[in-house]
Coordinates of C-alpha atoms and ligand atoms in Angstrom, one line a residue:
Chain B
X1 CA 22.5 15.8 -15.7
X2 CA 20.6 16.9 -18.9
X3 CA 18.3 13.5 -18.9
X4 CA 16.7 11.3 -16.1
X5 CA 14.9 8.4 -17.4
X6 CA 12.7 6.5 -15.2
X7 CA 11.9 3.1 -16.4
X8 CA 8.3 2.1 -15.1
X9 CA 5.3 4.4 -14.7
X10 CA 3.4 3.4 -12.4
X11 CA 3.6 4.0 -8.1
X12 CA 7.8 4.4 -7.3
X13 CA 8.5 5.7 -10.8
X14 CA 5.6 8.4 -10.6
X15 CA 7.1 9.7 -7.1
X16 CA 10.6 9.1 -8.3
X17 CA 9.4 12.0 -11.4
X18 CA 7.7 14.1 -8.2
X19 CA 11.0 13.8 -6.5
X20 CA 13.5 14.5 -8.9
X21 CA 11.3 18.1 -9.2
X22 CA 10.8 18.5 -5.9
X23 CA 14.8 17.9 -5.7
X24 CA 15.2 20.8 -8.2
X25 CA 15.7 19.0 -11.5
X26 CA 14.7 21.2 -14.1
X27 CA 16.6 19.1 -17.1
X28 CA 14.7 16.5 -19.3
X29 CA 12.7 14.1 -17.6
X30 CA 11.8 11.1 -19.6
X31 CA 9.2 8.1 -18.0
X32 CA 8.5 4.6 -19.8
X33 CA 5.9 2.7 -18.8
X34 CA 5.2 -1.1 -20.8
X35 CA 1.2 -0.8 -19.6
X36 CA -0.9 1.7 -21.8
X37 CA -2.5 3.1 -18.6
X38 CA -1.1 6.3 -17.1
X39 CA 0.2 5.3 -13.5
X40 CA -2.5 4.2 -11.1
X41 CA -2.6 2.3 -7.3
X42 CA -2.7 -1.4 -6.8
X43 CA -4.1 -2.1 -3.2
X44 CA -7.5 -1.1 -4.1
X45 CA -7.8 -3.7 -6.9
X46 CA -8.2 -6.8 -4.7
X47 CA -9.9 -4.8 -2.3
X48 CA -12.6 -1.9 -2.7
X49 CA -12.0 -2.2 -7.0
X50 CA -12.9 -5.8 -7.1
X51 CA -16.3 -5.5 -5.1
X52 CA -17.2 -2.5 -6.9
X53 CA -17.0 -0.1 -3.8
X54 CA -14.2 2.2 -5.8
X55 CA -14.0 3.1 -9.7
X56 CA -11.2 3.4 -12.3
X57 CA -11.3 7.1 -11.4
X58 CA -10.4 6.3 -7.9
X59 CA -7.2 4.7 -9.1
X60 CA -5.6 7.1 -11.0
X61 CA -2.4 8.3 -8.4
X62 CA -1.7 11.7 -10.7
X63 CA -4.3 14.0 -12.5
X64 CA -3.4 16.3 -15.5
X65 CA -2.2 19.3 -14.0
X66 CA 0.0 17.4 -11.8
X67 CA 1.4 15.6 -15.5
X68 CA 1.7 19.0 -16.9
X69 CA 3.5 20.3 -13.9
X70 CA 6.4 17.5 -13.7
X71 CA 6.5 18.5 -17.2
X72 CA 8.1 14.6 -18.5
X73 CA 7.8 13.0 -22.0
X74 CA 5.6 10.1 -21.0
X75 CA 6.2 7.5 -23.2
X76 CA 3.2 5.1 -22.6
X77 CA 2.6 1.1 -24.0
X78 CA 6.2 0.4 -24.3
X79 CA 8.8 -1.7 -23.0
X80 CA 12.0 -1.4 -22.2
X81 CA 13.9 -4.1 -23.4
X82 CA 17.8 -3.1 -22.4
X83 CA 20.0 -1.1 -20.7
X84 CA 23.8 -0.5 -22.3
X85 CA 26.5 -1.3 -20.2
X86 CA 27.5 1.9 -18.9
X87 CA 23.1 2.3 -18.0
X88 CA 23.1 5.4 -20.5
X89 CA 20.9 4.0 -23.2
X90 CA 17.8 2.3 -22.8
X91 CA 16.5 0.0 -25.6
X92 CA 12.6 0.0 -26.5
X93 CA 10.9 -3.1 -28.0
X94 CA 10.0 -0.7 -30.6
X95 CA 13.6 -0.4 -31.7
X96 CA 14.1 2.8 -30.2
X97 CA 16.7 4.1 -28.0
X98 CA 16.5 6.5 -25.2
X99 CA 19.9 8.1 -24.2
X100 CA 20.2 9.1 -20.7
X101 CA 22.1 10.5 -17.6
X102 CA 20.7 9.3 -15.0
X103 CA 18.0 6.3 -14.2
X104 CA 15.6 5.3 -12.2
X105 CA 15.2 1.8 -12.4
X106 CA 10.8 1.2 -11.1
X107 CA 9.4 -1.6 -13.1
X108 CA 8.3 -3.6 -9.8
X109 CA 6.8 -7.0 -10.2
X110 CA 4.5 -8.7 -12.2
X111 CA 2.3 -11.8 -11.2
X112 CA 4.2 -15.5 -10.4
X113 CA 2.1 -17.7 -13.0
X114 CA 1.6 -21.7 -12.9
X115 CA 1.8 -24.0 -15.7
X116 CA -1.3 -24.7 -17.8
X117 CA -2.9 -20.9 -16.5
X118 CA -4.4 -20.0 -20.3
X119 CA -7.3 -22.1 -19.8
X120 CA -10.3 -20.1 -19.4
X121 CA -11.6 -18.7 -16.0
X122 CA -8.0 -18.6 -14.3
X123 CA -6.6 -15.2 -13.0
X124 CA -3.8 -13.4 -11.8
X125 CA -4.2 -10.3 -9.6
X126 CA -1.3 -7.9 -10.2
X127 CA -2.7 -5.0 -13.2
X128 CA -5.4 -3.2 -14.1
X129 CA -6.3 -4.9 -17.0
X130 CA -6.2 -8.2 -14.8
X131 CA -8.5 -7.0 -12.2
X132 CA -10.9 -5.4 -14.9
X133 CA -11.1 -9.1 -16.3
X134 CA -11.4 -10.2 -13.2
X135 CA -14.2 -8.2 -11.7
X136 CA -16.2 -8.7 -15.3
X137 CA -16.4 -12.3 -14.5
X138 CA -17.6 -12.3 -11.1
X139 CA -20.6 -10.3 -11.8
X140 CA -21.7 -13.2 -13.9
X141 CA -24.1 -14.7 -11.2
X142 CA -22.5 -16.9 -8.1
X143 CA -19.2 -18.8 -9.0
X144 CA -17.1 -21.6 -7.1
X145 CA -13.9 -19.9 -6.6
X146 CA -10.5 -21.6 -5.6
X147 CA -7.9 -18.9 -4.9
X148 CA -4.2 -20.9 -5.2
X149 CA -2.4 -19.0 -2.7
X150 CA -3.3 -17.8 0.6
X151 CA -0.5 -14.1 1.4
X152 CA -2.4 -10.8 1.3
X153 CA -3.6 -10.6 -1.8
X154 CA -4.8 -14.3 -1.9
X155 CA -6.2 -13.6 1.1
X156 CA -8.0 -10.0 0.3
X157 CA -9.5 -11.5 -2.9
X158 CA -11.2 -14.1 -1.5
X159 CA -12.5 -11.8 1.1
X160 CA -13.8 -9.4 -2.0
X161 CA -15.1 -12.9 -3.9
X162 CA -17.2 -14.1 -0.7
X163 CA -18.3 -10.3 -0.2
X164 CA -19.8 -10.6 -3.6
X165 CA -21.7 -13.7 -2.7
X166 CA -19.2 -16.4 -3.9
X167 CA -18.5 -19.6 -2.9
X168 CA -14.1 -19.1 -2.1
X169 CA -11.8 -21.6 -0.9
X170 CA -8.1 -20.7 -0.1
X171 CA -5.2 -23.7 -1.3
X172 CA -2.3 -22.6 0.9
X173 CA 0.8 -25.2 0.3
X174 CA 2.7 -24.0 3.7
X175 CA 1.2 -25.4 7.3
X176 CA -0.2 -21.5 7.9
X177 CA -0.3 -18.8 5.0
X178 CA 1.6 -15.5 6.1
X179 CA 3.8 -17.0 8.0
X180 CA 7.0 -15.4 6.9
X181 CA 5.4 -12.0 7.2
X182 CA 4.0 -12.4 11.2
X183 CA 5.1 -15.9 12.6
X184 CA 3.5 -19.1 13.4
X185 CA 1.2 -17.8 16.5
X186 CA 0.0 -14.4 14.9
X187 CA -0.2 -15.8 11.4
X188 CA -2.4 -18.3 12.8
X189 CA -5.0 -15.8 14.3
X190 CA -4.9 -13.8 11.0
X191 CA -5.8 -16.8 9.0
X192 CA -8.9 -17.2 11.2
X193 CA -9.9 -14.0 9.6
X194 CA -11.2 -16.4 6.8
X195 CA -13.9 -18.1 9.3
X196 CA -15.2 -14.7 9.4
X197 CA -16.0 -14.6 5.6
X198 CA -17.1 -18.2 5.4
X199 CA -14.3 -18.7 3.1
X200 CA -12.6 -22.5 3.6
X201 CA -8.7 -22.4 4.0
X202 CA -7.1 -25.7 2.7
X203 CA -3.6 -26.0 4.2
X204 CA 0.2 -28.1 3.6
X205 CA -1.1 -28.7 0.5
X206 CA 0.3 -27.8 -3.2
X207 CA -1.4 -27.8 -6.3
X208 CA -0.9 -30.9 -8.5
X209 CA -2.4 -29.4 -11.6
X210 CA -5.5 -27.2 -13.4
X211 CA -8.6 -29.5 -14.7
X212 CA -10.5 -28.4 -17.7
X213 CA -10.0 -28.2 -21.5
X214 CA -10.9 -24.4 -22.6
X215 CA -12.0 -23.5 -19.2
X216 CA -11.3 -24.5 -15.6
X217 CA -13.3 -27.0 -14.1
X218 CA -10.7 -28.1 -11.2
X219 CA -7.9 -27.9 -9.0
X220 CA -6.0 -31.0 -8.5
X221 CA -4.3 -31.3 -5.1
X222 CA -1.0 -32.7 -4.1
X223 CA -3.1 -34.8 -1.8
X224 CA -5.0 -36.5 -4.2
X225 CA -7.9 -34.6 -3.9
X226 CA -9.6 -31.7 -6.9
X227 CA -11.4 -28.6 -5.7
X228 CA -14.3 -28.6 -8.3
X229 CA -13.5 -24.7 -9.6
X230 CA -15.8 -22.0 -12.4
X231 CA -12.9 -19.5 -11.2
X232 CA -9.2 -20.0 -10.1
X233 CA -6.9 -17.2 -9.0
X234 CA -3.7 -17.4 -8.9
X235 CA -2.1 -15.6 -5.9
X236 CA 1.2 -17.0 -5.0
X237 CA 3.4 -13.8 -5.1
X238 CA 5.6 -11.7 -7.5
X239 CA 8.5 -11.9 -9.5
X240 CA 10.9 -8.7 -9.6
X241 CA 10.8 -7.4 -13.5
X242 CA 14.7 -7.5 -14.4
X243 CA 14.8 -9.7 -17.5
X244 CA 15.7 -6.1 -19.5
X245 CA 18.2 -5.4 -17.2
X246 CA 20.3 -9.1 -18.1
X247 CA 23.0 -7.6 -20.8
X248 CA 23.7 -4.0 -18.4
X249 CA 26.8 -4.2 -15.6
X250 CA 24.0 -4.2 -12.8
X251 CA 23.8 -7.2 -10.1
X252 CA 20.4 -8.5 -10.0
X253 CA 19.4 -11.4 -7.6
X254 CA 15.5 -11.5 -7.3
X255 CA 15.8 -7.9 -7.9
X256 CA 18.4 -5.7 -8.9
X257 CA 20.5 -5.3 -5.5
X258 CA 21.6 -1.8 -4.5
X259 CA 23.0 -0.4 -1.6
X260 CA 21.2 1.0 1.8
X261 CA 20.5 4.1 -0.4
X262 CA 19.0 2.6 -3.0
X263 CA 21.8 3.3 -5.5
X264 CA 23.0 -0.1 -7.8
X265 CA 26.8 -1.0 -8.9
X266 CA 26.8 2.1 -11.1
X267 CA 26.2 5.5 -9.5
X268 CA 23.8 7.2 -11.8
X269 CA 21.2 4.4 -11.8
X270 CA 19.4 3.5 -8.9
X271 CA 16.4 1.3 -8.1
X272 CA 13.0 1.7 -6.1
X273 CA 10.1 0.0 -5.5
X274 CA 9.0 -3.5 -6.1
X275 CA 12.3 -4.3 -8.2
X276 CA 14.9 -3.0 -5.8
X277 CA 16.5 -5.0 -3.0
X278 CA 17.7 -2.3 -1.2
X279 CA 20.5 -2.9 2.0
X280 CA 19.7 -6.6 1.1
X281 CA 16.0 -6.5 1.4
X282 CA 13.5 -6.4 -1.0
X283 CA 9.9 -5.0 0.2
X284 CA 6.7 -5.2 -1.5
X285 CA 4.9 -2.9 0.1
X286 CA 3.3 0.4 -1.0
X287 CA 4.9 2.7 1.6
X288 CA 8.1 1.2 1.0
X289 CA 7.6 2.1 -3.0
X290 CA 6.3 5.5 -2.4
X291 CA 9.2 6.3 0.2
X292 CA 12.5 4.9 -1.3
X293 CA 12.2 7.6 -4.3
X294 CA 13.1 10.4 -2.1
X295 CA 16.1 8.9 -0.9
X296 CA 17.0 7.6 -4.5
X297 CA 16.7 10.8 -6.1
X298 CA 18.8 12.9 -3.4
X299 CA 21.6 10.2 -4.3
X300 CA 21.2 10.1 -8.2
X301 CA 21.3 13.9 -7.8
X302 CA 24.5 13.8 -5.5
X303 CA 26.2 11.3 -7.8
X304 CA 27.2 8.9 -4.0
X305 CA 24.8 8.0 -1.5
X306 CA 24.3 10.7 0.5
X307 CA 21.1 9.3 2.6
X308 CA 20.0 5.9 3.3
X309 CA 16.1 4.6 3.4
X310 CA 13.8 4.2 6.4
X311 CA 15.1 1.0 8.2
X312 CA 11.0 0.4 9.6
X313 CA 9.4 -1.3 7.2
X314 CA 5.3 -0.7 7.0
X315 CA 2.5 -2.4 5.4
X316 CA -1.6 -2.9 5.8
X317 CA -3.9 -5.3 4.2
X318 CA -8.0 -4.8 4.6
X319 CA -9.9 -8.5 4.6
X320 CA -13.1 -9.8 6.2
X321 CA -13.5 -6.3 7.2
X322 CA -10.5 -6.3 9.3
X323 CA -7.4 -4.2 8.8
X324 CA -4.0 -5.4 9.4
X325 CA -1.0 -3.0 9.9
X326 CA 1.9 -4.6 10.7
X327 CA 5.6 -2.2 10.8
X328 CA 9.2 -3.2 12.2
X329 CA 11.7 -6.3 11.3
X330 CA 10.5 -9.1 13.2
X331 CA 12.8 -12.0 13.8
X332 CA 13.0 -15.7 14.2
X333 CA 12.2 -16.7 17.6
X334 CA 10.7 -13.2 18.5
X335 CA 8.0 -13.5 21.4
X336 CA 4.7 -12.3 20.7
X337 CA 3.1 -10.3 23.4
X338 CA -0.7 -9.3 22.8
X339 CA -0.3 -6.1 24.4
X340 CA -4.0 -4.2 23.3
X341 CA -7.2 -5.9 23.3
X342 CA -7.8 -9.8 22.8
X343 CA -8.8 -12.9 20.9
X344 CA -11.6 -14.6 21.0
X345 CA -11.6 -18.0 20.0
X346 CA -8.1 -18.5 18.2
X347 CA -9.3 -15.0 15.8
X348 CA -8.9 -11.2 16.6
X349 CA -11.9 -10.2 18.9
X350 CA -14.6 -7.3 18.3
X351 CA -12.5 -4.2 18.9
X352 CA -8.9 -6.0 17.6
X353 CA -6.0 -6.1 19.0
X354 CA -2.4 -4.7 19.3
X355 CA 0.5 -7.2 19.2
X356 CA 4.4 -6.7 20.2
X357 CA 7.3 -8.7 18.9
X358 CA 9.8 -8.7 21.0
X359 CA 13.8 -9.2 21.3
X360 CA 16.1 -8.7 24.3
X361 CA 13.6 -6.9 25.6
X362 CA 13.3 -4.3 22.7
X363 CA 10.3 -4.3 20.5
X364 CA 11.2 -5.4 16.7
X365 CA 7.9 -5.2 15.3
X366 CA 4.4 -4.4 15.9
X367 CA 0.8 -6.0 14.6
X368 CA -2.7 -4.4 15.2
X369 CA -6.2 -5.5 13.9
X370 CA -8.4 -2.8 14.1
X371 CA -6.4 -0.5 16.3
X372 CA -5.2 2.4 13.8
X373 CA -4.0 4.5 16.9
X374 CA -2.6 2.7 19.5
X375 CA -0.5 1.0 16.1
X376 CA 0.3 4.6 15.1
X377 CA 1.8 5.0 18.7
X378 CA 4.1 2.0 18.9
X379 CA 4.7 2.6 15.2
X380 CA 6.4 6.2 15.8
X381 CA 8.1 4.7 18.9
X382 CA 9.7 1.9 17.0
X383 CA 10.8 4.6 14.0
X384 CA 12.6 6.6 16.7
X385 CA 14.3 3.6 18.5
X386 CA 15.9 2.2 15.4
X387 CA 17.0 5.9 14.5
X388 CA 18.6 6.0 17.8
X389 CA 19.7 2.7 17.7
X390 CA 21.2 3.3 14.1
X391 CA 23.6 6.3 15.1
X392 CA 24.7 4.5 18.4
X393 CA 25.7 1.7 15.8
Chain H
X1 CA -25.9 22.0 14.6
X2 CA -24.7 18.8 16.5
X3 CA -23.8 18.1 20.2
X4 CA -20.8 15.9 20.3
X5 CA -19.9 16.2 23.9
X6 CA -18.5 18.2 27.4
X7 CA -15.6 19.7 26.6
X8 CA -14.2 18.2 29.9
X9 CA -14.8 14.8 28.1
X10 CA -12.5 15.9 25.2
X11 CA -9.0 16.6 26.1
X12 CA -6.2 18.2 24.8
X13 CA -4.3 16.1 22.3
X14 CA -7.9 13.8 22.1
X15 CA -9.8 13.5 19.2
X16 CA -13.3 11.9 18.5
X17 CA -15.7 10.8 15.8
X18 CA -19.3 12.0 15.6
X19 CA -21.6 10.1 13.6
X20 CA -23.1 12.6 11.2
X21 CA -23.3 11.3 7.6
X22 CA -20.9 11.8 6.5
X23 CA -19.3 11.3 9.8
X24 CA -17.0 14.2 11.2
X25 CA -14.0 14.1 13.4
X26 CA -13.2 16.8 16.1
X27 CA -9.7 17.5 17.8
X28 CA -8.9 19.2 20.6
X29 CA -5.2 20.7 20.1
X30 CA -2.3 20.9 22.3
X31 CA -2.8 24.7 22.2
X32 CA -6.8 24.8 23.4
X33 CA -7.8 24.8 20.2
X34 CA -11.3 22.8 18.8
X35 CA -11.4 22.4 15.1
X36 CA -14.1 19.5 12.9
X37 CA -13.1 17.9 9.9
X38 CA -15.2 15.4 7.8
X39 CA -13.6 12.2 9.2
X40 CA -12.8 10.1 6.5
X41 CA -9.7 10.7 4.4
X42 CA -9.6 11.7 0.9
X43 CA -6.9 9.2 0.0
X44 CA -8.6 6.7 0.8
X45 CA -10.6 5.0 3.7
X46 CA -9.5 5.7 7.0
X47 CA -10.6 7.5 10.1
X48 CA -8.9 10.7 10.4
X49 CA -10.3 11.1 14.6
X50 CA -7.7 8.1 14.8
X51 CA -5.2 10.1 13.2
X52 CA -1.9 11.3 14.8
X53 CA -2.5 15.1 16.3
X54 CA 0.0 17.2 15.8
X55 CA -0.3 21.3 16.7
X56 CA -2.9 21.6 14.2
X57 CA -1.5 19.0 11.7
X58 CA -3.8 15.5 11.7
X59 CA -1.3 12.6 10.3
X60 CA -3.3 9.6 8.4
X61 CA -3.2 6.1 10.0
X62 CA -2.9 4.5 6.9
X63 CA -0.7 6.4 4.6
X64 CA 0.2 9.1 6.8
X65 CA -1.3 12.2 4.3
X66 CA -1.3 15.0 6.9
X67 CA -4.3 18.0 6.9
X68 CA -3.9 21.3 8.5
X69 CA -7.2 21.5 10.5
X70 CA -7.8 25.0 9.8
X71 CA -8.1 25.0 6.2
X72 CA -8.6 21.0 5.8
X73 CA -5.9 21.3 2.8
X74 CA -3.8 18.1 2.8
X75 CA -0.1 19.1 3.4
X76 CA 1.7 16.0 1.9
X77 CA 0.7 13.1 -0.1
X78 CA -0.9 10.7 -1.4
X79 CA -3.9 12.9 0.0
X80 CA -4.7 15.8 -3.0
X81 CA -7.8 16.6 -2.0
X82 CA -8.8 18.6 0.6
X83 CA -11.3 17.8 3.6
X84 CA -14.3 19.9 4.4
X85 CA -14.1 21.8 7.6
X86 CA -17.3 22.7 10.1
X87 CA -17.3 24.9 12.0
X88 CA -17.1 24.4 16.5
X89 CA -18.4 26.6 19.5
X90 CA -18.5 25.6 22.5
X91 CA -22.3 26.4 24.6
X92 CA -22.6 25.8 27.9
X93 CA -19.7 23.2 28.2
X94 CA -21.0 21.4 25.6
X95 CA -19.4 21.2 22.2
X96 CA -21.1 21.4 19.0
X97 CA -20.2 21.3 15.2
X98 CA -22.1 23.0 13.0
X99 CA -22.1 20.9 9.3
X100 CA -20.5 22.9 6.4
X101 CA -23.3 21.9 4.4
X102 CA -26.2 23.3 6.5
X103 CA -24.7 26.6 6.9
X104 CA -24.2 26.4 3.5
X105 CA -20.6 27.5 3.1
X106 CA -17.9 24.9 2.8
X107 CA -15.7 27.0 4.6
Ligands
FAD1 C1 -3.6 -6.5 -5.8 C2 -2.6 -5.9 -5.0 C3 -2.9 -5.4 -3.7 C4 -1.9 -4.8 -3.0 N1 -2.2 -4.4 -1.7 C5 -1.3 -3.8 -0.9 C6 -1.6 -3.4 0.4 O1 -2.7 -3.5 0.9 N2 -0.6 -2.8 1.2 C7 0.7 -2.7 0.7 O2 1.5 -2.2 1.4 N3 1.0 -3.0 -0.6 C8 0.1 -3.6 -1.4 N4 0.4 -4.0 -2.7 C9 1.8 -3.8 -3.1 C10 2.0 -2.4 -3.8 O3 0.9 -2.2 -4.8 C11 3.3 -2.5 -4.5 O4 4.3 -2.5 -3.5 C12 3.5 -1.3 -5.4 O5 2.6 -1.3 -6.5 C13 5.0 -1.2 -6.0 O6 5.1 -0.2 -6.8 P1 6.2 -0.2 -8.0 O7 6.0 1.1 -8.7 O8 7.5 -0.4 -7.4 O9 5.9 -1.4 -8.9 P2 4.6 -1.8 -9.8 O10 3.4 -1.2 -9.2 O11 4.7 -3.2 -10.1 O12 4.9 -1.0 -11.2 C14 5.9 -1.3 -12.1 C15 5.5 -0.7 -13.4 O13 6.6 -0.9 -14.3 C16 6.1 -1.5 -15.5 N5 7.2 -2.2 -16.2 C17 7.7 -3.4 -15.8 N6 8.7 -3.8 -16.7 C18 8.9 -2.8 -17.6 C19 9.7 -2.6 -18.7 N7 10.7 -3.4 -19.0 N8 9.6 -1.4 -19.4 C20 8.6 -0.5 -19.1 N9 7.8 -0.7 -18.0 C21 7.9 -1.8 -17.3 C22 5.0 -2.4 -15.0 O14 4.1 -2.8 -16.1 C23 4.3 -1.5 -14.0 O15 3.4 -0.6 -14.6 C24 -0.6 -4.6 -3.5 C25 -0.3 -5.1 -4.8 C26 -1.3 -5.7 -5.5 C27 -0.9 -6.2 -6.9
FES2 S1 -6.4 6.8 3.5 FE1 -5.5 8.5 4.4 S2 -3.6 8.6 3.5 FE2 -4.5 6.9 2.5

C-alpha cells in the first residue's frame, strides 16, 4: 500500500496512525479530521474539564514530536463527505479528493440532539468546542440546571454542575437510567450515586418539549409537569457518523458493520472506534477505541483478517466522587452477587464495593465502586476465561 | 525521609500508599525488591499503589499504562510521561522513602 487514509482525528484514528507505524508502514499516511482541533480525549470533558480541575493542555492525546514522528499529512477542519465505491477515494466538502489504498474508517459519534435545541442555554456534551461553551456558562454565578438524560455522561455532568454549586436535576425517560449497561438491581444502586451530590433524579418520564423564546426557561414533561431551567443539557447518547459513507459498497446499520476483526465488506477499509460495530457490537467506550486499532491495522496490513478484537469489553465513569469500572458481557437474567464490600442504604457504601454477574456459574461480567484492585483482579480473570473459553469454542 | 512501615507488614507482591504530598506509592516485588514511585499516574488520576504488580512493571487501574519502577518511565500508553522515583532503605525493619525532591535529584 502506497496510501493509508484515516478518516477522523481524534482518539481511534490517532492510534490507528500510531499503529500503522508501529506495524511498519513507512508509505503515505494521510489523516482527516472535520474539527479544527488536533486530536484530544473526551472523558475528561464532563468530568475534571468541566469543573475546571484539568486544562485544554491536559487534553491534548499527542504532542509535536510524536506528530512529527508518525510523520502524516494532517489535514485539519474538513470533512469528508464520500467514499467511492471501491473505498479508494475520499471526497472533501471542499471539493477535494483524497485517493487512497487503504482506510481507516474513525469518525465516532457525535451528540443525539432534540427538536427545538437552538434556543439559548441548551447543550450537548460530545466536543471540545461544546464543553468550552459549556463550562463558560456555568461560571456565570449559580444556575438551575436540568440534564435530559440520565447514562454516564448525563450522569457525570450533573455531578461536575452540582460540584460547581448548581442547582441539577436529572430527566431520565426509562424506570432506572443505566440500565442496559448494569441491570435493574445494580443500575439502581448506581443511580443512588445522585443522593450523594444532592442532584434530584426524575424517572419514566420523557420530555414533552423545551420552554423559552431565545433562551430556555423550561422543560416540559411527558407528565404534565415543566422543570423551571437557566441551563438544559442534552445527554441522551450518540449517533454513529456514517452519513459520508451512504453512496460507498459498505453496510452500515447504526454504524458501519464489520467483522470480529474490525475489517468492513471491502478488505482494505476497516472501521474502529465509536463508528464501528465490530462482531455485531458496537462499544462506546474509550478502551474499546484505543484497542481495536491494533487489531485493525494488522488486518488492513494483511489484506484478511488475521486477528480478531478483545471479546472483554471495559469501561469507567467518575461521578459524585465515585468511580465505576464495570468489564465483561453481562446478560439478561444474570444474577448479581455483591462479592467485595457493601451497601448502605440502597447506595455503594464508604469503601465501595465489588459486584459479580453471574451465568451457569461462570462469571460474565464484573462491577466495582471504589475498588480499582480487587476489579483489576476479576478483570484479568475474566480476560483469561473468555480466551480460554474462545479456543475451546 | 519518611517511615512507611515494617517490612514484615509489606509483602511481596503488596503495594502501599504513603501520604506525602504528593502522595507516593511503594511496591514490594516478587523478587525482594522495594522500589517508590509518586503514586498518582501521569495519564490521568488514578492510584498507581492499586496498580497491577508485575516483576518490576506497575499496570494502571484505569487505563492500564504500565511503568518500570526502576526508572518510573512509562512502557506503553496513554501514559507519556514519566513518574518520579524516591529512593527506599530499609533501617531497622522499618522502611523508609526518601522524597526525590529533598535529596534534590529526581533520580
Ligand atoms: C463527555 C464524554 C465523556 C466520556 N467519558 C468516558 C468514560 O469515562 N469512559 C469511557 O470508557 N468512555 C468515555 N467516553 C467515550 C469515549 O470518549 C469515546 O469512546 C471515544 O472518544 C471514541 O473515540 P473515536 O475516535 O472512535 O470517536 P470520536 O472521539 O467521536 O472521534 C471521531 C472524530 O471524527 C470526526 N469526524 C466525524 N465525521 C467526520 C467526517 N465525515 N470527516 C472528518 N472527520 C469526521 C469527529 O469530529 C471526531 O473528531 C466519553 C465520551 C464523551 C463525549
Ligand atoms: S490514569 Fe493511569 S493510565 Fe490513565
Amino acid at each position: 500500500m502506497r496510501t493509508v487514509t484515516v478518516v477522523g482525528a481524534s482518539l481511534s484514528g490517532l492510534y490507528a496512525a500510531r499503529e500503522l507505524r508501529a506495524q511498519g508502514y513507512d508509505g503515505h499516511l494521510v489523516v482527516i479530521g472535520d474539527e479544527p482541533h488536533h486530536p484530544y480525549d473526551r472523558p475528561p470533558l464532563s468530568k475534571g474539564f468541566l469543573t475546571g480541575r484539568a486544562d485544554e493542555n491536559q487534553l491534548a492525546l499527542t504532542d509535536a514530536e510524536e506528530s512529527a514522528e508518525l510523520d502524516a499529512e494532517w489535514m485539519l477542519g474538513v470533512r469528508a463527505r464520500a467514499l467511492d465505491a471501491r473505498g479508494r477515494t475520499v471526497v472533501l466538502d471542499d471539493g477535494r479528493t483524497v485517493s487512497t489504498d487503504g482506510l481507516v474508517i474513525a469518525t465516532g459519534a457525535r451528540a443525539r440532539r432534540l427538536p427545538g435545541d437552538a434556543l439559548a442555554g441548551v447543550h450537548t456534551l460530545r466536543t471540545l468546542d461544546d464543553a468550552r461553551a459549556l463550562r463558560e456558562e456555568l461560571t456565570r454565578g449559580p444556575r438551575r440546571v436540568v440534564v435530559i438524560g440520565g447514562g454516564f455522561v448525563g450522569a457525570e455532568t450533573a455531578s461536575s454542575c452540582s460540584s460547581l454549586g448548581h442547582s441539577v436535576t436529572v430527566v431520565e425517560a426509562a424506570p432506572l437510567p443505566l440500565t442496559p449497561h448494569l441491570g435493574t438491581g445494580m443500575a439502581a444502586v448506581c443511580a443512588a450515586l445522585h443522593r450523594r451530590g444532592g442532584v434530584d433524579l426524575v424517572t419514566g418520564t420523557g420530555v414533552a418539549g423545551l420552554r423559552g423564546t431565545l433562551t430556555v426557561s423550561g422543560v416540559e414533561l411527558t407528565d404534565g409537569r415543566t422543570l423551571a431551567a437557566d441551563l438544559v443539557i442534552v445527554g441522551i447518547g450518540a449517533t454513529p457518523n456514517t452519513s459520508w459513507l451512504a453512496g460507498s459498497a459498505l453496510a452500515l446499520r447504526d454504524g458501519v458493520l464489520c467483522d470480529d476483526g474490525c475489517v468492513t465488506a471491502l478488505p482494505q477499509v476497516v472501521a474502529v472506534g465509536d463508528v464501528a460495530r465490530v462482531g455485531g457490537v458496537r462499544a462506546e467506550h474509550w478502551t474499546s477505541a484505543t484497542q481495536q486499532p491494533r487489531v485493525a491495522v494488522t488486518n488492513l496490513l494483511a489484506g484478511r483478517t488475521v486477528a480478531t478484537a478483545d471479546a472483554v469489553p471495559y469501561f469507567w465513569s467518575d461521578q459524585y466522587g465515585a468511580r465505576i469500572q464495570f468489564a465483561g458481557r453481562r446478560g439478561e437474567g444474570d444474577t448479581v452477587r455483591i462479592t467485595e464490600g457493601e451497601l448502605s442504604d440502597g447506595a455503594p457504601a464508604e469503601g465501595g464495593f465489588l459486584a459479580r454477574y453471574e451465568r451457569n456459574g461462570r462469571t460474565t461480567a464484573v462491577l466495582a465502586v471504589d475498588r480499582p484492585r480487587p476489579f483489576m483482579r476479576a478483570r484479568r480473570e475474566l480476560t483469561r476465561e473468555t480466551a480460554v473459553a474462545a479456543t475451546g469454542e | 525521609m519518611i517511615p512507611v512501615c515494617r517490612i514484615e507488614d509489606l509483602p511481596k507482591g503488596e503495594s502501599v500508599r504513603v501520604e506525602a504530598t504528593p502522595p507516593v506509592a511503594v511496591f514490594h516485588t516478587d523478587d525482594g525488591e522495594l522500589h517508590a514511585i509518586d503514586d498518582t499516574c501521569t495519564h490521568q488520576d488514578a492510584s498507581l499503589s492499586e496498580g497491577w504488580l508485575e516483576g518490576c512493571l506497575v499496570e494502571c487501574p484505569l487505563h492500564a499504562a504500565s511503568f518500570d519502577l526502576r526508572t518510573g518511565m512509562p512502557t506503553c500508553l496513554p501514559a507519556r510521561r514519566a513518574v518520579r522515583t524516591h529512593r527506599v532503605t530499609v533501617d531497622d525493619g522499618v522502611i523508609h522513602v526518601h522524597l526525590a525532591a529533598e535529596e534534590g535529584t529526581a533520580a
